[in-house]
Amino acid sequence: YLEAICMFHSCYSLFGAECDLEKGLEMRKWVLSGILASEETYLSHLEALLLPMKPLKAAATTSQPVLTVAQIETIFFKVPELYEIHKEFYDSLLPRVQQWSHHQRVGDLFQKQASQLGVYRAFVDNYELAVETAEKCGQANTQFAEISEPVDRVTRSTLVLHDLLKHTPASHPDHPLLQDALRISQNFLSSINEESTPRRQSMTVKKGENRQLLKDGFMVELVEGARKLRHVFLFTDLLLCAKLKKQLGGKSQQYDSKWYIPLSELSFQGPEESEPLTIPQVPDEELDAMKVKISHLRSEIQREKRANKGSKVIERLRKKLSEQESMLLLTSPSMALRAHNRSGKSYIFLISSDYERAEWKEMIKEQQKKCLKSFSLTSLELQMLTNSCVKLQTVHSIPLTINKEEDESPGLHGFLNVIVHSASGLKQSQNLYCTLEVDSFGFFLNKAKTRVYRYTTEPKWNEEFEIDLEGSQTLRLLCYEKSYNKTRQNKDDWDSADHIIGKGQIALDPQSLQGKDWQRTVIPMNGIEVKLSMKFTSREFSLKRMPSRRPMGVFGVKISTVTKRERSKVPYIVRQCLEEIERRGMEEVGIYRVSGVATDIQNLKAAFDTNHKDVSVMMSEMDVNAIAGTLKLYFRELPEPLFTDDLYPNFAGGITLSDSVAKESCMLNLLLSLPEPNLVTFLFLLDHLKRVAEKECVNKMSLHNLATVFGPTLLRPSEKDSKIPTNPTQPISMGDSWSLEVMSQVQVLLYFLQLETIPTPDSKRQSILFSTEV
């Protein structure tokens, strides 16, 4: 069933949901080509099952029968009839598709197949008896599982009928026939769906026992220091780690088992848990390069589709896209999850966020509370279990936004303001804080962290955060109990010694968030409820640089106006913020990446705008992330970017030069062409950011991370030069020019951060930087 959905959604994405009549009629052929390929595979399974039936029947009449005639009839009940139905359907459909025209009719074939659903009903009613008989006789054929659910064939056929009707004009002779076939198929499915669903989700282990799939997903395993892509399946009694085989010659998906652990023998705390774990890290620049390629390929696919190019071109691009996605999945995660077997063997997975790690742990621990016994699988049992994974899997593609179908939401691009109000439902007094995560390129990143609310059962944070969204679809919230045990080492980002007491998530729905009003919501988690408010501002509005209209203040005022008024080379706000961050924020995890409390930022903004005398006192009492947020807000609200509108296209072009000498000459000349206040302020900031990156082992902020934060802030052009669509109702996808433009801005800043020195023509850089006189 899932395979069917993927196949036909793939067809949708190939041609788009809103095709004109001509394309719609052509789509009929592609839908039918998919069902032909599927029918061919299904027939081969039926043939393989029928192969031993004749010799078994012949032996049944001898003095030493393998199976009795009654047993054979039970095990193979209605299988020959199913074969004949599908063979006739395939043989009739094939020539019609081969001799295709828009006037070709196929509705009669589907109508005839629908009229034979009684055979499927009989097979389903006999199914459990057939399997039980086969097990009793010790002759269970592994091929039998491949065709055990003809209901899936009806489901696939129903999907095809939906698609054909969608692309068949009402005036076409096929339309009434297809409608009739769809009605019959839907009635059949609705009559047996409830009783067959549990059967499709489980596999028989022993009489009276069911092994059900609880959770599965792609994960990265660390094997002898190397990252390996795996598909992990959590069953009711074991954890199975498998590897997806390469598909050759159109063969269906298959898995290889790598290892398994019975849940009764699995633990997360092993003897070497206290030992430091060395995780091979991929440089951020390489990860960024993959994202650039993914964005380029997605844009190219969209262009080819708009140009109505052939499917081979698009398929080739999709293959390249899949390769880049797989590589990004393999190289991105860096948070460890260890699983230990009672025998002493340990396995290490790398996960992208604490949320996923907690999710796997919680589900396994919950299942372990049940009365589980130790066991071992024979090689045949393990093979059968691994074979069943193809059918049971719920996650079919690697978890990137790029894999989502074009008719799904591409996610939100802009800024999400979130107020974390309070939590209720706690049974005992604790030290609590929350973190917020959002997805970007399919992976979740920590974006904000509340302060620790000490010794309470009803924390009231009432803290507001502004979170940057890049194609985000989900907001996650984790609630931690703060540990003040300093003896335990923190091995990961954030406080891994702290205990997660609850987690929850909410879908970021573009429709409900389009309004300008705050949306209040409650996230339930483990008996606790956390109250939130959210407000979304799209890219079009959040990144609009407004012309300077204010005679006073510093925010939204030209940098040259501010420095002239202050009689300084670098604006006072920049110097003050950097000084405070260097005093106490250089070792803060995620400095500049983690959002500060929005109300603190607004208070600090107002203080700078009114030239408040106590601004330095205010800063000393504020969370350092709020000071970092105030600095970013200042640069973001400049009426013209620090790199200027005039020079921005040249910077964007210069960074793409392949010759390193030419690139350096171009980039440095452009930089030194900036107006003096812009240049001096940038060099002042640049030195600071390099010092921040020197503490990367503590603050987790590399040059690349800093470039990602500040690149768009310093370079994003004014509205008149922006490539952002002007229609706010049209969501901006990762494949649009916006994403590539952001990547370019990041690369420009990263280039200057990586230069050891930047020569200045007058060799008076230090005196310029620290002078407060004109």
PDB file of C-alpha atoms in Angstrom, residues 248-377:
ATOM      1  CA  LEU A 248      19.398  -3.416  -9.780  1.00  0.00           C
ATOM      2  CA  GLY A 249      17.494  -4.080 -12.966  1.00  0.00           C
ATOM      3  CA  GLY A 250      14.173  -2.838 -11.661  1.00  0.00           C
ATOM      4  CA  LYS A 251      14.135  -5.301  -8.749  1.00  0.00           C
ATOM      5  CA  SER A 252      11.942  -4.450  -5.794  1.00  0.00           C
ATOM      6  CA  GLN A 253      13.369  -3.011  -2.569  1.00  0.00           C
ATOM      7  CA  GLN A 254      15.199  -5.440  -0.272  1.00  0.00           C
ATOM      8  CA  TYR A 255      17.016  -5.287   3.069  1.00  0.00           C
ATOM      9  CA  ASP A 256      20.092  -6.989   4.503  1.00  0.00           C
ATOM     10  CA  SER A 257      20.087  -7.620   8.231  1.00  0.00           C
ATOM     11  CA  LYS A 258      23.144  -6.180  10.014  1.00  0.00           C
ATOM     12  CA  TRP A 259      22.242  -7.095  13.626  1.00  0.00           C
ATOM     13  CA  TYR A 260      19.378  -7.360  16.071  1.00  0.00           C
ATOM     14  CA  ILE A 261      18.953  -7.135  19.856  1.00  0.00           C
ATOM     15  CA  PRO A 262      16.000  -8.656  21.754  1.00  0.00           C
ATOM     16  CA  LEU A 263      14.461  -5.846  23.822  1.00  0.00           C
ATOM     17  CA  SER A 264      14.826  -8.008  26.929  1.00  0.00           C
ATOM     18  CA  GLU A 265      18.618  -7.798  26.437  1.00  0.00           C
ATOM     19  CA  LEU A 266      18.917  -4.146  25.364  1.00  0.00           C
ATOM     20  CA  SER A 267      20.130  -1.301  27.586  1.00  0.00           C
ATOM     21  CA  PHE A 268      21.299   2.284  27.017  1.00  0.00           C
ATOM     22  CA  GLN A 269      23.873   2.351  29.801  1.00  0.00           C
ATOM     23  CA  GLY A 270      26.969   0.252  29.125  1.00  0.00           C
ATOM     24  CA  PRO A 271      30.300  -0.207  30.913  1.00  0.00           C
ATOM     25  CA  GLU A 272      32.096   2.247  28.611  1.00  0.00           C
ATOM     26  CA  GLU A 273      29.351   4.904  28.688  1.00  0.00           C
ATOM     27  CA  SER A 274      31.561   7.182  30.781  1.00  0.00           C
ATOM     28  CA  GLU A 275      34.323   7.051  28.175  1.00  0.00           C
ATOM     29  CA  PRO A 276      34.492  10.041  25.808  1.00  0.00           C
ATOM     30  CA  LEU A 277      33.171   9.257  22.352  1.00  0.00           C
ATOM     31  CA  THR A 278      35.009  10.522  19.286  1.00  0.00           C
ATOM     32  CA  ILE A 279      32.514  11.321  16.536  1.00  0.00           C
ATOM     33  CA  PRO A 280      33.966  12.073  13.086  1.00  0.00           C
ATOM     34  CA  GLN A 281      32.712  15.520  12.103  1.00  0.00           C
ATOM     35  CA  VAL A 282      32.249  16.774   8.565  1.00  0.00           C
ATOM     36  CA  PRO A 283      33.294  20.433   8.116  1.00  0.00           C
ATOM     37  CA  ASP A 284      30.348  22.835   8.042  1.00  0.00           C
ATOM     38  CA  GLU A 285      31.546  24.144   4.682  1.00  0.00           C
ATOM     39  CA  GLU A 286      31.028  20.687   3.153  1.00  0.00           C
ATOM     40  CA  LEU A 287      27.528  20.418   4.609  1.00  0.00           C
ATOM     41  CA  ASP A 288      26.745  23.870   3.237  1.00  0.00           C
ATOM     42  CA  ALA A 289      28.061  22.872  -0.197  1.00  0.00           C
ATOM     43  CA  MET A 290      25.656  19.903  -0.182  1.00  0.00           C
ATOM     44  CA  LYS A 291      22.752  22.201   0.679  1.00  0.00           C
ATOM     45  CA  VAL A 292      23.744  24.534  -2.163  1.00  0.00           C
ATOM     46  CA  LYS A 293      23.770  21.581  -4.586  1.00  0.00           C
ATOM     47  CA  ILE A 294      20.400  20.385  -3.290  1.00  0.00           C
ATOM     48  CA  SER A 295      18.905  23.844  -3.782  1.00  0.00           C
ATOM     49  CA  HIS A 296      20.417  24.116  -7.279  1.00  0.00           C
ATOM     50  CA  LEU A 297      19.098  20.696  -8.289  1.00  0.00           C
ATOM     51  CA  ARG A 298      15.637  21.438  -6.952  1.00  0.00           C
ATOM     52  CA  SER A 299      15.542  24.707  -8.898  1.00  0.00           C
ATOM     53  CA  GLU A 300      16.716  22.895 -12.014  1.00  0.00           C
ATOM     54  CA  ILE A 301      13.994  20.254 -11.673  1.00  0.00           C
ATOM     55  CA  GLN A 302      11.366  22.996 -11.366  1.00  0.00           C
ATOM     56  CA  ARG A 303      12.725  24.729 -14.479  1.00  0.00           C
ATOM     57  CA  GLU A 304      12.689  21.491 -16.480  1.00  0.00           C
ATOM     58  CA  LYS A 305       9.127  20.802 -15.413  1.00  0.00           C
ATOM     59  CA  ARG A 306       8.022  24.288 -16.416  1.00  0.00           C
ATOM     60  CA  ALA A 307       9.774  23.830 -19.761  1.00  0.00           C
ATOM     61  CA  ASN A 308       7.915  20.517 -20.148  1.00  0.00           C
ATOM     62  CA  LYS A 309      11.133  18.576 -20.739  1.00  0.00           C
ATOM     63  CA  GLY A 310      11.155  14.788 -20.974  1.00  0.00           C
ATOM     64  CA  SER A 311      10.968  12.538 -17.953  1.00  0.00           C
ATOM     65  CA  LYS A 312      14.498  11.190 -18.542  1.00  0.00           C
ATOM     66  CA  VAL A 313      16.032  14.602 -17.892  1.00  0.00           C
ATOM     67  CA  ILE A 314      14.017  15.057 -14.712  1.00  0.00           C
ATOM     68  CA  GLU A 315      14.723  11.501 -13.581  1.00  0.00           C
ATOM     69  CA  ARG A 316      18.472  12.082 -13.995  1.00  0.00           C
ATOM     70  CA  LEU A 317      18.243  15.247 -11.894  1.00  0.00           C
ATOM     71  CA  ARG A 318      16.185  13.437  -9.269  1.00  0.00           C
ATOM     72  CA  LYS A 319      18.865  10.742  -9.039  1.00  0.00           C
ATOM     73  CA  LYS A 320      21.532  13.392  -8.411  1.00  0.00           C
ATOM     74  CA  LEU A 321      19.247  15.025  -5.855  1.00  0.00           C
ATOM     75  CA  SER A 322      18.766  11.723  -4.044  1.00  0.00           C
ATOM     76  CA  GLU A 323      22.539  11.199  -3.900  1.00  0.00           C
ATOM     77  CA  GLN A 324      23.065  14.622  -2.316  1.00  0.00           C
ATOM     78  CA  GLU A 325      20.224  14.045   0.147  1.00  0.00           C
ATOM     79  CA  SER A 326      21.674  10.704   1.195  1.00  0.00           C
ATOM     80  CA  MET A 327      25.097  12.273   1.673  1.00  0.00           C
ATOM     81  CA  LEU A 328      23.646  15.087   3.795  1.00  0.00           C
ATOM     82  CA  LEU A 329      21.738  12.573   5.923  1.00  0.00           C
ATOM     83  CA  LEU A 330      24.905  10.521   6.386  1.00  0.00           C
ATOM     84  CA  THR A 331      27.133  13.433   7.375  1.00  0.00           C
ATOM     85  CA  SER A 332      24.871  15.761   9.401  1.00  0.00           C
ATOM     86  CA  PRO A 333      23.876  14.003  12.664  1.00  0.00           C
ATOM     87  CA  SER A 334      26.351  14.228  15.538  1.00  0.00           C
ATOM     88  CA  MET A 335      24.389  13.340  18.709  1.00  0.00           C
ATOM     89  CA  ALA A 336      25.109   9.825  19.995  1.00  0.00           C
ATOM     90  CA  LEU A 337      22.598   7.139  20.981  1.00  0.00           C
ATOM     91  CA  ARG A 338      24.252   3.979  22.317  1.00  0.00           C
ATOM     92  CA  ALA A 339      22.537   0.600  22.444  1.00  0.00           C
ATOM     93  CA  HIS A 340      24.097  -2.248  24.431  1.00  0.00           C
ATOM     94  CA  ASN A 341      23.473  -5.961  24.249  1.00  0.00           C
ATOM     95  CA  ARG A 342      23.640  -8.056  27.405  1.00  0.00           C
ATOM     96  CA  SER A 343      26.386 -10.069  25.722  1.00  0.00           C
ATOM     97  CA  GLY A 344      28.629  -6.977  25.847  1.00  0.00           C
ATOM     98  CA  LYS A 345      28.314  -5.829  22.261  1.00  0.00           C
ATOM     99  CA  SER A 346      27.616  -2.097  21.815  1.00  0.00           C
ATOM    100  CA  TYR A 347      26.234  -0.143  18.870  1.00  0.00           C
ATOM    101  CA  ILE A 348      26.294   3.626  18.301  1.00  0.00           C
ATOM    102  CA  PHE A 349      23.786   5.656  16.296  1.00  0.00           C
ATOM    103  CA  LEU A 350      24.157   9.320  15.416  1.00  0.00           C
ATOM    104  CA  ILE A 351      20.981  11.408  15.641  1.00  0.00           C
ATOM    105  CA  SER A 352      20.302  15.032  14.713  1.00  0.00           C
ATOM    106  CA  SER A 353      18.463  16.174  17.846  1.00  0.00           C
ATOM    107  CA  ASP A 354      17.699  15.316  21.446  1.00  0.00           C
ATOM    108  CA  TYR A 355      14.015  14.946  20.537  1.00  0.00           C
ATOM    109  CA  GLU A 356      14.617  11.906  18.281  1.00  0.00           C
ATOM    110  CA  ARG A 357      17.003  10.368  20.765  1.00  0.00           C
ATOM    111  CA  ALA A 358      14.413  10.681  23.530  1.00  0.00           C
ATOM    112  CA  GLU A 359      11.683   9.342  21.226  1.00  0.00           C
ATOM    113  CA  TRP A 360      13.550   6.097  20.497  1.00  0.00           C
ATOM    114  CA  LYS A 361      14.579   5.636  24.134  1.00  0.00           C
ATOM    115  CA  GLU A 362      11.087   6.235  25.489  1.00  0.00           C
ATOM    116  CA  MET A 363       9.408   3.858  23.075  1.00  0.00           C
ATOM    117  CA  ILE A 364      11.924   1.078  23.785  1.00  0.00           C
ATOM    118  CA  LYS A 365      11.758   1.540  27.579  1.00  0.00           C
ATOM    119  CA  GLU A 366       7.957   1.547  27.493  1.00  0.00           C
ATOM    120  CA  GLN A 367       7.957  -1.730  25.571  1.00  0.00           C
ATOM    121  CA  GLN A 368      10.512  -3.242  27.983  1.00  0.00           C
ATOM    122  CA  LYS A 369       8.039  -2.798  30.864  1.00  0.00           C
ATOM    123  CA  LYS A 370       6.054  -5.666  29.358  1.00  0.00           C
ATOM    124  CA  CYS A 371       6.975  -9.231  30.168  1.00  0.00           C
ATOM    125  CA  LEU A 372       9.594  -9.874  27.479  1.00  0.00           C
ATOM    126  CA  LYS A 373      11.608 -13.091  27.248  1.00  0.00           C
ATOM    127  CA  SER A 374      15.083 -13.635  25.825  1.00  0.00           C
ATOM    128  CA  PHE A 375      15.285 -15.502  22.534  1.00  0.00           C
ATOM    129  CA  SER A 376      17.423 -15.952  19.464  1.00  0.00           C
ATOM    130  CA  LEU A 377      16.333 -16.087  15.838  1.00  0.00           C
TER     131      LEU A 377
END
